[in-house]
Short mmCIF file of C-alpha atoms in Angstrom, two decimals:
data_model
loop_
_atom_site.label_atom_id
_atom_site.label_comp_id
_atom_site.label_asym_id
_atom_site.label_seq_id
_atom_site.Cartn_x
_atom_site.Cartn_y
_atom_site.Cartn_z
CA MET A 244 127.72 -38.01 -11.28
CA ASP A 245 124.45 -36.72 -9.85
CA LYS A 246 123.19 -33.18 -10.46
CA GLN A 247 123.77 -32.08 -6.85
CA HIS A 248 127.47 -32.99 -6.88
CA SER A 249 128.07 -31.64 -10.35
CA ALA A 250 126.39 -28.35 -9.33
CA LEU A 251 128.85 -28.01 -6.44
CA TYR A 252 131.81 -28.58 -8.77
CA GLN A 253 130.28 -26.24 -11.33
CA GLN A 254 130.09 -23.45 -8.75
CA GLN A 255 133.65 -24.11 -7.63
CA LEU A 256 134.84 -23.98 -11.25
CA LEU A 257 132.91 -20.76 -11.91
CA ASP A 258 134.46 -19.21 -8.80
CA MET A 259 137.93 -20.31 -9.97
CA ARG A 260 137.25 -18.80 -13.40
CA VAL A 261 136.16 -15.45 -11.95
CA ALA A 262 139.19 -15.35 -9.64
CA LEU A 263 141.59 -16.20 -12.48
CA LEU A 264 140.13 -13.56 -14.78
CA ALA A 265 140.35 -10.98 -11.98
CA GLN A 266 143.97 -11.96 -11.34
CA ILE A 267 144.83 -11.67 -15.02
CA SER A 268 143.16 -8.28 -15.25
CA ALA A 269 144.89 -6.97 -12.12
CA GLN A 270 148.31 -8.18 -13.20
CA ARG A 271 147.96 -6.73 -16.66
CA GLY A 272 146.64 -3.44 -15.46
CA GLY A 273 143.32 -3.75 -17.27
CA THR A 274 143.42 -4.18 -21.04
CA VAL A 275 147.22 -3.96 -21.36
CA SER A 276 148.92 -7.18 -22.44
CA ARG A 277 151.47 -8.85 -20.18
CA ALA A 278 154.27 -8.08 -22.64
CA ASP A 279 153.36 -4.39 -22.75
CA ALA A 280 153.06 -4.24 -18.96
CA ALA A 281 156.49 -5.86 -18.64
CA ALA A 282 157.98 -3.47 -21.17
CA ASP A 283 156.56 -0.47 -19.31
CA HIS A 284 157.70 -1.78 -15.95
CA PHE A 285 161.13 -3.10 -16.89
CA GLY A 286 161.94 -1.10 -19.98
CA GLN A 287 163.68 1.71 -18.14
CA PRO A 288 166.89 3.09 -19.63
CA GLU A 289 168.94 1.74 -16.74
CA ASP A 290 167.67 -1.83 -17.33
CA SER A 291 169.84 -4.17 -19.37
CA ARG A 292 168.49 -5.74 -22.55
CA ALA A 293 168.94 -9.16 -20.97
CA GLN A 294 166.82 -8.15 -17.98
CA VAL A 295 164.06 -6.82 -20.21
CA ALA A 296 164.14 -9.95 -22.39
CA THR A 297 164.01 -12.21 -19.34
CA GLU A 298 161.05 -10.33 -17.92
CA ARG A 299 159.20 -10.53 -21.23
CA GLU A 300 159.83 -14.27 -21.46
CA LEU A 301 158.52 -14.68 -17.92
CA GLU A 302 155.42 -12.67 -18.75
CA PHE A 303 154.77 -14.81 -21.86
CA ALA A 304 155.21 -18.01 -19.83
CA LEU A 305 152.79 -16.78 -17.16
CA GLY A 306 150.33 -15.78 -19.85
CA GLU A 307 150.51 -19.24 -21.44
CA ARG A 308 149.99 -20.90 -18.05
CA GLU A 309 146.97 -18.73 -17.28
CA THR A 310 145.52 -19.40 -20.73
CA ALA A 311 145.94 -23.15 -20.23
CA GLU A 312 144.37 -22.97 -16.77
CA LEU A 313 141.41 -20.99 -18.12
CA ALA A 314 140.97 -23.50 -20.97
CA ALA A 315 141.00 -26.40 -18.47
CA ILE A 316 138.31 -24.71 -16.38
CA ASP A 317 136.18 -24.01 -19.44
CA ALA A 318 136.60 -27.62 -20.62
CA ALA A 319 135.49 -28.91 -17.22
CA LEU A 320 132.42 -26.66 -17.34
CA ALA A 321 131.64 -28.01 -20.82
CA ARG A 322 131.93 -31.58 -19.51
CA ILE A 323 129.44 -30.72 -16.75
CA GLU A 324 127.02 -29.42 -19.38
CA ALA A 325 127.56 -32.55 -21.49
CA GLY A 326 127.05 -34.84 -18.52
CA THR A 327 130.53 -36.38 -18.75
CA TYR A 328 132.15 -34.51 -15.85
CA GLY A 329 133.91 -36.80 -13.41
CA LEU A 330 134.78 -39.40 -16.04
CA CYS A 331 138.36 -39.78 -17.26
CA THR A 332 138.56 -38.55 -20.83
CA ASP A 333 141.17 -41.20 -21.65
CA CYS A 334 139.82 -44.42 -20.12
CA GLY A 335 136.28 -43.52 -19.02
CA VAL A 336 136.59 -44.55 -15.36
CA THR A 337 135.12 -42.38 -12.63
CA ILE A 338 137.63 -39.85 -11.30
CA PRO A 339 137.75 -40.14 -7.48
CA ALA A 340 135.97 -37.37 -5.58
CA ALA A 341 139.16 -36.56 -3.67
CA ARG A 342 140.92 -35.77 -6.97
CA LEU A 343 138.05 -33.59 -8.16
CA GLN A 344 137.96 -31.76 -4.83
CA ALA A 345 141.68 -31.04 -5.08
CA SER A 346 141.58 -30.24 -8.78
CA PRO A 347 138.03 -29.75 -10.08
CA GLU A 348 139.28 -29.08 -13.61
CA ALA A 349 140.93 -32.54 -13.78
CA TRP A 350 140.00 -34.43 -16.91
CA ARG A 351 141.99 -37.60 -16.33
CA CYS A 352 142.14 -40.17 -13.56
CA ILE A 353 145.46 -40.30 -11.72
CA ALA A 354 146.71 -43.36 -13.64
CA CYS A 355 146.02 -41.78 -17.04
CA GLN A 356 147.48 -38.44 -15.91
CA GLU A 357 150.68 -40.14 -14.78
CA LYS A 358 150.89 -42.01 -18.08
CA ALA A 359 150.37 -38.76 -20.03
CA GLU A 360 153.08 -37.00 -18.02
CA GLN A 361 155.55 -39.84 -18.58
CA THR A 362 154.99 -39.83 -22.36
CA ARG A 363 155.09 -36.04 -22.68
CA PRO A 364 158.33 -34.84 -24.31
CA ALA A 365 160.60 -32.94 -21.93
#
């Protein structure tokens, strides 16, 4: 991939990273963890233990998803720096521009991504 195109994707990824970090910060209320925010919000005496537990589990799941998304963005930025961005990490073929435009953090071509999803345990 040429420098001009990779610079466009790099800026898009940096913008995504800033937006995700801002979202995480806003949802957590600053430096408070998701679990603590959920406990404060849903830990009222009138709330059932099941409701509080469910909310905490949801907060942990959201936190894991955000962490994975942030890691994918950072990995894509590292591939840009290494000069390997736009190449499938599994088979080495060029990832189509349409896929990168839709998902700039993509690290696999569609065929390899489908194969990985089919072999992933449920």
